[in-house]
Amino acid sequence: MFITGGHTARRLWRQSVRNFGGKERVIVQRLKSVTTIEKITKSMKMVASSKMNQDIKRLRAGENYGRNAVDHIFKADLYMQRKMPAEVAEPRELLIPITSDKGLCGSINSGLARMLRGYIGSETNRFGIYSLGEKGSNALRRPFASIYKGGATDLTYPINYSLSLALADKIGRMADDYDKIVLVHNKFVNAVTFKIHRIELMTKKRFAECMKFQRLYEMEKPDATTAVPAIYELYISSNLYYAQLQNAACEQSSRMVAMDNASKNAGEMVEKLTLEFNKARQQSITMELCEIISGAEAL
């Protein structure tokens, strides 16, 4: 008996109650498990595709706000750009890697962790790490235990601005001992392409020094003492929100591609196992026929 076409594993499983040889039974069991995995990966692909579309919409809606809420002040004010204090030659950096809490999403987390390990190298005294996402925490906590300052995991999905605001407040206070803040995240290009991106942000001290030379906009109320900390909070939170939106879109697109590849691989394995089963069954039938013929001749 040879099996071809759809529903292969189910049909073979029903037939496994017959007196198949040991090899056939093993193949049938493998076929059932691989077919189940194929169904799961196809479902996960569809879910990831739907989430990716929603994340892309949120990204497009919040992109201009995230990158231009405060940054426009520094880009437009040429006087402030000229008067800005020079940066330190070898600045101490607080690195904020943004990763996912869940796996099965390709190389977005491992690639970012690998990039950071190469970037930091042996100069650990210049860096600090505060990770967002469980995968980043797991990948960086052990190799950089001396500079790992903590992390936030089990973050709310979908990303919302309130969460980014709370994280920005913690990051801003933590950065007092550093010269700059660096957000490291995956940037969405299209459904199958992403790249690692860095956003360099000023610490609260440097931000206040730069705002002293702000001439393009006049502050009437409140005064600078009250306004600058509030603007700095917006500066950090808007950029962090933008980076999180980018990474969320990359996570779902990468998961969609990974599950699509897994489904294709499972389908190919089902075909190979089906062929292997048919060959094994053919050998078994041939051997039985030989035994019957030999027995008849002996009689």
PDB file of N, CA and C in Angstrom, residues 2 8 10 15 25 27 45-46 80 111 123 156 209 239 260 268 288:
ATOM      1  N   PHE A   2       0.600   2.170  -0.906  1.00  0.00           N
ATOM      2  CA  PHE A   2       1.414   3.372  -1.032  1.00  0.00           C
ATOM      3  C   PHE A   2       0.536   4.591  -0.805  1.00  0.00           C
ATOM      4  N   THR A   8      -1.641  13.013   4.630  1.00  0.00           N
ATOM      5  CA  THR A   8      -0.793  11.822   4.684  1.00  0.00           C
ATOM      6  C   THR A   8      -0.665  11.274   6.095  1.00  0.00           C
ATOM      7  N   ARG A  10      -2.436  11.694   8.807  1.00  0.00           N
ATOM      8  CA  ARG A  10      -3.659  11.209   9.427  1.00  0.00           C
ATOM      9  C   ARG A  10      -4.017   9.820   8.909  1.00  0.00           C
ATOM     10  N   GLN A  15      -3.788   3.749   9.885  1.00  0.00           N
ATOM     11  CA  GLN A  15      -3.346   2.429   9.449  1.00  0.00           C
ATOM     12  C   GLN A  15      -2.298   1.826  10.385  1.00  0.00           C
ATOM     13  N   ARG A  25       6.231   1.929  11.879  1.00  0.00           N
ATOM     14  CA  ARG A  25       5.586   2.596  13.019  1.00  0.00           C
ATOM     15  C   ARG A  25       6.343   3.855  13.428  1.00  0.00           C
ATOM     16  N   ILE A  27       8.205   5.727  11.473  1.00  0.00           N
ATOM     17  CA  ILE A  27       8.005   6.744  10.433  1.00  0.00           C
ATOM     18  C   ILE A  27       6.633   7.390  10.575  1.00  0.00           C
ATOM     19  N   LYS A  45       2.535  31.912  11.705  1.00  0.00           N
ATOM     20  CA  LYS A  45       2.852  32.822  10.604  1.00  0.00           C
ATOM     21  C   LYS A  45       1.697  33.781  10.358  1.00  0.00           C
ATOM     22  N   MET A  46       0.460  33.266  10.343  1.00  0.00           N
ATOM     23  CA  MET A  46      -0.702  34.123  10.099  1.00  0.00           C
ATOM     24  C   MET A  46      -0.898  35.134  11.230  1.00  0.00           C
ATOM     25  N   MET A  80      22.457  77.521  18.446  1.00  0.00           N
ATOM     26  CA  MET A  80      22.680  76.536  19.503  1.00  0.00           C
ATOM     27  C   MET A  80      23.654  75.454  19.039  1.00  0.00           C
ATOM     28  N   GLY A 111      21.416  38.771  16.686  1.00  0.00           N
ATOM     29  CA  GLY A 111      22.228  39.691  15.885  1.00  0.00           C
ATOM     30  C   GLY A 111      22.554  40.963  16.644  1.00  0.00           C
ATOM     31  N   GLU A 123      36.653  47.117  26.326  1.00  0.00           N
ATOM     32  CA  GLU A 123      36.578  48.444  26.954  1.00  0.00           C
ATOM     33  C   GLU A 123      35.335  48.561  27.828  1.00  0.00           C
ATOM     34  N   THR A 156       4.615  45.528  28.099  1.00  0.00           N
ATOM     35  CA  THR A 156       3.263  45.509  27.538  1.00  0.00           C
ATOM     36  C   THR A 156       3.300  45.452  26.019  1.00  0.00           C
ATOM     37  N   GLU A 209      22.780  72.165  29.423  1.00  0.00           N
ATOM     38  CA  GLU A 209      23.829  73.080  28.960  1.00  0.00           C
ATOM     39  C   GLU A 209      23.543  73.571  27.545  1.00  0.00           C
ATOM     40  N   ASN A 239      11.922  59.497  21.721  1.00  0.00           N
ATOM     41  CA  ASN A 239      12.898  58.690  20.976  1.00  0.00           C
ATOM     42  C   ASN A 239      12.828  57.214  21.375  1.00  0.00           C
ATOM     43  N   ASP A 260       7.309  30.969   8.269  1.00  0.00           N
ATOM     44  CA  ASP A 260       7.109  30.565   6.874  1.00  0.00           C
ATOM     45  C   ASP A 260       8.183  29.557   6.456  1.00  0.00           C
ATOM     46  N   GLU A 268       8.564  19.795   3.421  1.00  0.00           N
ATOM     47  CA  GLU A 268       9.571  18.973   2.734  1.00  0.00           C
ATOM     48  C   GLU A 268       9.867  17.689   3.514  1.00  0.00           C
ATOM     49  N   GLU A 288       7.328 -10.412   2.366  1.00  0.00           N
ATOM     50  CA  GLU A 288       6.213 -11.302   2.676  1.00  0.00           C
ATOM     51  C   GLU A 288       5.862 -12.183   1.480  1.00  0.00           C
TER      52      GLU A 288
END
